[in-house]
PDB file of C-alpha atoms and ligand atoms in Angstrom:
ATOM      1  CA  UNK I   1      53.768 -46.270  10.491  1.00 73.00           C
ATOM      2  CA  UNK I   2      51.411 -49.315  11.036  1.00 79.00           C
ATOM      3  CA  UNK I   3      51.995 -51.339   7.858  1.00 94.00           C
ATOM      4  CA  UNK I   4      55.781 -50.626   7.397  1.00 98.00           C
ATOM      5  CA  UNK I   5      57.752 -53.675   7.223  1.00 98.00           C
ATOM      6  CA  UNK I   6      60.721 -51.743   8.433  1.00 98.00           C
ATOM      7  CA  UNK I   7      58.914 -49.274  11.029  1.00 98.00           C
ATOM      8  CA  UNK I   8      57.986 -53.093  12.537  1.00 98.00           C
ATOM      9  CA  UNK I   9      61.561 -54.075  12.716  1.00 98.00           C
ATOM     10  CA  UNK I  10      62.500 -50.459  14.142  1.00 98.00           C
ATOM     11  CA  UNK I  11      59.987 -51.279  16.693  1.00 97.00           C
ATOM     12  CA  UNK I  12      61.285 -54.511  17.409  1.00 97.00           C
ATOM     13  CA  UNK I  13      57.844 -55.937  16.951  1.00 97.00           C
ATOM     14  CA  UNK I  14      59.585 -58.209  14.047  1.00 97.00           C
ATOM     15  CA  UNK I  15      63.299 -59.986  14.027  1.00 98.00           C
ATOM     16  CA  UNK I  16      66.250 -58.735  12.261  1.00 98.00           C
ATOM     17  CA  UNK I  17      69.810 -59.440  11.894  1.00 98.00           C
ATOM     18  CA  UNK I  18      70.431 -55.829  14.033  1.00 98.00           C
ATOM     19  CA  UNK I  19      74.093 -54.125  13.177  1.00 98.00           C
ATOM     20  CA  UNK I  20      74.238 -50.923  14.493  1.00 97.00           C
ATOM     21  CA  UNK I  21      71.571 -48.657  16.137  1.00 97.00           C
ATOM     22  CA  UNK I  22      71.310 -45.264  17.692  1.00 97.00           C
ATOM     23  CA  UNK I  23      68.701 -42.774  18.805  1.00 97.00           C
ATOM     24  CA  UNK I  24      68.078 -41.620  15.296  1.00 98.00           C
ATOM     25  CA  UNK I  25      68.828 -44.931  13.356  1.00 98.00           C
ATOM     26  CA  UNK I  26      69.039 -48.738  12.648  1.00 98.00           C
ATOM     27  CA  UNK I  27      71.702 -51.002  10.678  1.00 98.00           C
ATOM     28  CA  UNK I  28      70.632 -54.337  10.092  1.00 98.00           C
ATOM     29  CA  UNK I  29      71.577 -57.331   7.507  1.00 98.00           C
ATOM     30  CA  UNK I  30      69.250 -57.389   4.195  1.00 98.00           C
ATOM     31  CA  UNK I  31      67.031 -60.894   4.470  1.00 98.00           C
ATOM     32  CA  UNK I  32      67.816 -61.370   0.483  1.00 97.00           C
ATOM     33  CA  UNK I  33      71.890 -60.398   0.896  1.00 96.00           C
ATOM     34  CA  UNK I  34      72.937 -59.338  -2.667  1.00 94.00           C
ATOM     35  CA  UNK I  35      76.616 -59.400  -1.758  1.00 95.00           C
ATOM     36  CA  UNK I  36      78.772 -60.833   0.928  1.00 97.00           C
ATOM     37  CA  UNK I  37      78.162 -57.661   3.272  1.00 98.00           C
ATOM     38  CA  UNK I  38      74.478 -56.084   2.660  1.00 98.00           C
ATOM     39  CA  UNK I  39      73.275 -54.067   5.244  1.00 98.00           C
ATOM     40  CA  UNK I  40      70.262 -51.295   4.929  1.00 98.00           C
ATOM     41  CA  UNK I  41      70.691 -48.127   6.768  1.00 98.00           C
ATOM     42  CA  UNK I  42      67.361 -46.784   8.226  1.00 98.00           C
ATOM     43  CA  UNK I  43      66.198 -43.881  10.052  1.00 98.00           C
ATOM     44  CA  UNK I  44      63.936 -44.892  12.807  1.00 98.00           C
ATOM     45  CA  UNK I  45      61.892 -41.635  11.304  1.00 98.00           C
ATOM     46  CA  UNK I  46      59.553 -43.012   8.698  1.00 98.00           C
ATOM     47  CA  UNK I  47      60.013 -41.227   5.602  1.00 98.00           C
ATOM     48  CA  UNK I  48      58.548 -42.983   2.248  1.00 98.00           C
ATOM     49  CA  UNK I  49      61.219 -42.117   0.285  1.00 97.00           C
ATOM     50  CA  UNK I  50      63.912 -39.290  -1.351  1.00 97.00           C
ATOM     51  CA  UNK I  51      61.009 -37.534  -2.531  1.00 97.00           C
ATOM     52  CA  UNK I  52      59.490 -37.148   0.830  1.00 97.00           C
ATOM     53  CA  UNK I  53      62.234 -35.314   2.588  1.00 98.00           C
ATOM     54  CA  UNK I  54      61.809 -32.104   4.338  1.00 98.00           C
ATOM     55  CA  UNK I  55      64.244 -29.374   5.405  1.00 97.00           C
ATOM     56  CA  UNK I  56      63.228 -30.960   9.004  1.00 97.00           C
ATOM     57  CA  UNK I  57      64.826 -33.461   7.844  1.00 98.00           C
ATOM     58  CA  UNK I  58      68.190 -32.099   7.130  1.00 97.00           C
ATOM     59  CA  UNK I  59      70.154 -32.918  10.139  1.00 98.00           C
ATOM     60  CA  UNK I  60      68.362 -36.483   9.994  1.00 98.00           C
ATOM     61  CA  UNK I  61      70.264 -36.962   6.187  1.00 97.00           C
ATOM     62  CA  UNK I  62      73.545 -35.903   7.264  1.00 97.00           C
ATOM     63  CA  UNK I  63      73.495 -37.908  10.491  1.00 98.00           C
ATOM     64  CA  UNK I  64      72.931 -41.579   8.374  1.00 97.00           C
ATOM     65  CA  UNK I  65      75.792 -39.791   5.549  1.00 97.00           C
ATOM     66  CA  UNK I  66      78.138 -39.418   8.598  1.00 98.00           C
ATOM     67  CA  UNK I  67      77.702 -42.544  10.361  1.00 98.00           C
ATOM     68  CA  UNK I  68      78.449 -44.611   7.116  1.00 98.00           C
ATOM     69  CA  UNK I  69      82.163 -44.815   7.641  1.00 98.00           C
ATOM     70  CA  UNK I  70      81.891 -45.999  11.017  1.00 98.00           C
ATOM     71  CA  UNK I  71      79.320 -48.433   9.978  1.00 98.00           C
ATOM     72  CA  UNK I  72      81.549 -49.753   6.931  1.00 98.00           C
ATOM     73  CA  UNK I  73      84.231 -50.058   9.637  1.00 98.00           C
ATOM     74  CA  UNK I  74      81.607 -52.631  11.769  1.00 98.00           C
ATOM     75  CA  UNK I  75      81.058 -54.450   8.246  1.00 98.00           C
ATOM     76  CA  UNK I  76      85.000 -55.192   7.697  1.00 98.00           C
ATOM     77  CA  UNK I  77      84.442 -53.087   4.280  1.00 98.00           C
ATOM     78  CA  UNK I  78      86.229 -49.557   5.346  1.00 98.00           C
ATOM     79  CA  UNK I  79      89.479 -50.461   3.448  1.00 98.00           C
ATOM     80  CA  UNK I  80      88.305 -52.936   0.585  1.00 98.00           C
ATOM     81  CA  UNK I  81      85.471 -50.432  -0.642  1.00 97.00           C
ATOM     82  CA  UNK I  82      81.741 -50.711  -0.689  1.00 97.00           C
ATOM     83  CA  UNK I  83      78.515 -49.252  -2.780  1.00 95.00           C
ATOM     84  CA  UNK I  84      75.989 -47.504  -0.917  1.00 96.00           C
ATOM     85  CA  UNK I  85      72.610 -46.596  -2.895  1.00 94.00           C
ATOM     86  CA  UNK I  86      69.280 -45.796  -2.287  1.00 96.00           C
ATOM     87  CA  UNK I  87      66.389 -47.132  -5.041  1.00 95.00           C
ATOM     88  CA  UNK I  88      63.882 -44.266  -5.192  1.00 96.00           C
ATOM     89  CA  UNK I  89      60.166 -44.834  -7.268  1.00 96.00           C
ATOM     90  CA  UNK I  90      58.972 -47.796  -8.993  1.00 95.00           C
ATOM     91  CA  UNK I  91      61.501 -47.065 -11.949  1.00 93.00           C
ATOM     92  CA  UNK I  92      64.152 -47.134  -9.016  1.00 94.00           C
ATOM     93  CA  UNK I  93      63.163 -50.739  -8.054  1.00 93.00           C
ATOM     94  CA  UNK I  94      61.963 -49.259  -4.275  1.00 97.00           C
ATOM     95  CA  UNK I  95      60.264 -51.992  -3.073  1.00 97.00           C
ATOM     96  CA  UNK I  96      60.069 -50.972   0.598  1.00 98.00           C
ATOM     97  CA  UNK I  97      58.264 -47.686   1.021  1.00 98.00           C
ATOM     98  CA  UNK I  98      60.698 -46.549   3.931  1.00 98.00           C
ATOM     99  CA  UNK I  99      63.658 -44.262   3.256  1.00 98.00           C
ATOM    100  CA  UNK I 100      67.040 -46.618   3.292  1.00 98.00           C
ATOM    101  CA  UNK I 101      70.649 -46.838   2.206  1.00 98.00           C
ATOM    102  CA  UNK I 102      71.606 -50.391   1.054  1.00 97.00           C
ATOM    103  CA  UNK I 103      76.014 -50.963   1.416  1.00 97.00           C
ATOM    104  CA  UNK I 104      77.387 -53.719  -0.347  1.00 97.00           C
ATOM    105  CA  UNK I 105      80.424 -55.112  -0.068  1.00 97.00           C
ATOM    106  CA  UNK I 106      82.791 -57.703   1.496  1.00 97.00           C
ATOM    107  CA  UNK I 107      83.779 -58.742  -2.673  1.00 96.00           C
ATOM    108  CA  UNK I 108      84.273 -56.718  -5.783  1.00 94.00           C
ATOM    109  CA  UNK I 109      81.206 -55.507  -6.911  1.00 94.00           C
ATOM    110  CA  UNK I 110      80.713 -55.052 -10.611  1.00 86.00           C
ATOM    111  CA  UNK I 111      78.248 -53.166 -13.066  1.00 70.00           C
ATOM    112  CA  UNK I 112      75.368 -50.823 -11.751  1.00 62.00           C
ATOM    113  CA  UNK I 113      74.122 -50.890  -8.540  1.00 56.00           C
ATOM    114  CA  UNK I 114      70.879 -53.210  -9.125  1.00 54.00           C
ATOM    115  CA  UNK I 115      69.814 -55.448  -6.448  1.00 55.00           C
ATOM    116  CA  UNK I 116      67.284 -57.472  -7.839  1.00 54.00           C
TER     117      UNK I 116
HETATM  118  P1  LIG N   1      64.556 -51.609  -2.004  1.00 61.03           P
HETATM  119  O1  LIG N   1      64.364 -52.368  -3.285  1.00 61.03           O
HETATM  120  O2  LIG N   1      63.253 -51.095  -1.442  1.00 61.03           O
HETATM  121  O3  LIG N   1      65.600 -50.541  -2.139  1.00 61.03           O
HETATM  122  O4  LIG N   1      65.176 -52.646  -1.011  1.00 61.03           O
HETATM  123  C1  LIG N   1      64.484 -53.242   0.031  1.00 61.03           C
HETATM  124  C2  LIG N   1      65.406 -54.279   0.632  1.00 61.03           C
HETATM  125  O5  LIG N   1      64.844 -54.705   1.850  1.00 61.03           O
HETATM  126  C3  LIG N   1      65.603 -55.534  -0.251  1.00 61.03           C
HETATM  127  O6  LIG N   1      66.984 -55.706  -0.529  1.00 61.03           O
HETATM  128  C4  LIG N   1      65.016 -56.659   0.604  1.00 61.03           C
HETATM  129  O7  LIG N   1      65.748 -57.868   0.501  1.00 61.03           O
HETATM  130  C5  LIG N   1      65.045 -56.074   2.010  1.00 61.03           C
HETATM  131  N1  LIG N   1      63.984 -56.540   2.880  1.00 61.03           N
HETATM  132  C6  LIG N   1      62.667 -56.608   2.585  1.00 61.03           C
HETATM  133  N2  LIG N   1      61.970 -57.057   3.636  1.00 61.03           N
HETATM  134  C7  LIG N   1      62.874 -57.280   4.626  1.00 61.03           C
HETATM  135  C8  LIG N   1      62.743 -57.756   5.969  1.00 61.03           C
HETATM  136  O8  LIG N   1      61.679 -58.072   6.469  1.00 61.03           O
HETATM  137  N3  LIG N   1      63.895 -57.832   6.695  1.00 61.03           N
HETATM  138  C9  LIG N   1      65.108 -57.492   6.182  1.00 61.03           C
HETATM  139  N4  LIG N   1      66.165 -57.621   6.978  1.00 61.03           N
HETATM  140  N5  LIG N   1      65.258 -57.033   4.927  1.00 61.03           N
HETATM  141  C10 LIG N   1      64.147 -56.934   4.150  1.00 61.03           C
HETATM  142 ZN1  LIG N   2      58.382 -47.060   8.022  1.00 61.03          ZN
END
């Protein structure tokens, strides 16, 4: 999508701090890190948000779910522990109109899982 901060990085068109990738998504480190480790979790797919999932997207949902262990495993975080969260909607504090998981971790993380 042509405005989509995070389509742009998927495309390589803008920089990021790149993780993890594979044919159906990207890991990369969030620009504003919240917590020691704070990496977002995107399909390459852009989807708006939660609320604009398909049933074509099924296999898409439980491909990012499953790769989230190995990805905690890049981050150092698999044995200490981590948060991972999606904001949904305005009352969800989405700010970035493209489906993503944030995971937190690399220190104890306290109270709910607000990042701004
Ligand atoms: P949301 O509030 O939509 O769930 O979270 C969006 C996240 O994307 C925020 O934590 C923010 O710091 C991060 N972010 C926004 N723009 C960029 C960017 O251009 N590059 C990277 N790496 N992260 C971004
Ligand atoms: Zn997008």
């Amino acid at each position: 999508m042509e405005d989509c901060i995070f389509c742009k990085i998927v495309a390589k068109q803008i920089p990021a701090d790149i993780k993890f990738e594979d044919n159906e998504i990207l890991v990369f480190k969030d620009i504003a890190p919240k917590a020691k480790i704070h990496w977002l979790v995107v399909p390459k797919k852009h989807i708006p948000s939660l609320q604009a999932l398909t049933s074509e997207d099924s296999k898409l949902a439980g491909h990012l779910i499953m790769n989230i262990p190995t990805i905690a495993f890049k981050a150092g975080v698999n044995e200490t522990g981590y948060k991972v969260f999606m904001n949904t909607g305005p009352h969800g504090e989405q700010v970035v109109p493209h489906i993503h998981m944030h995971l937190m971790g690399g220190e104890p993380l306290h109270g709910p899982t607000r990042v701004s």
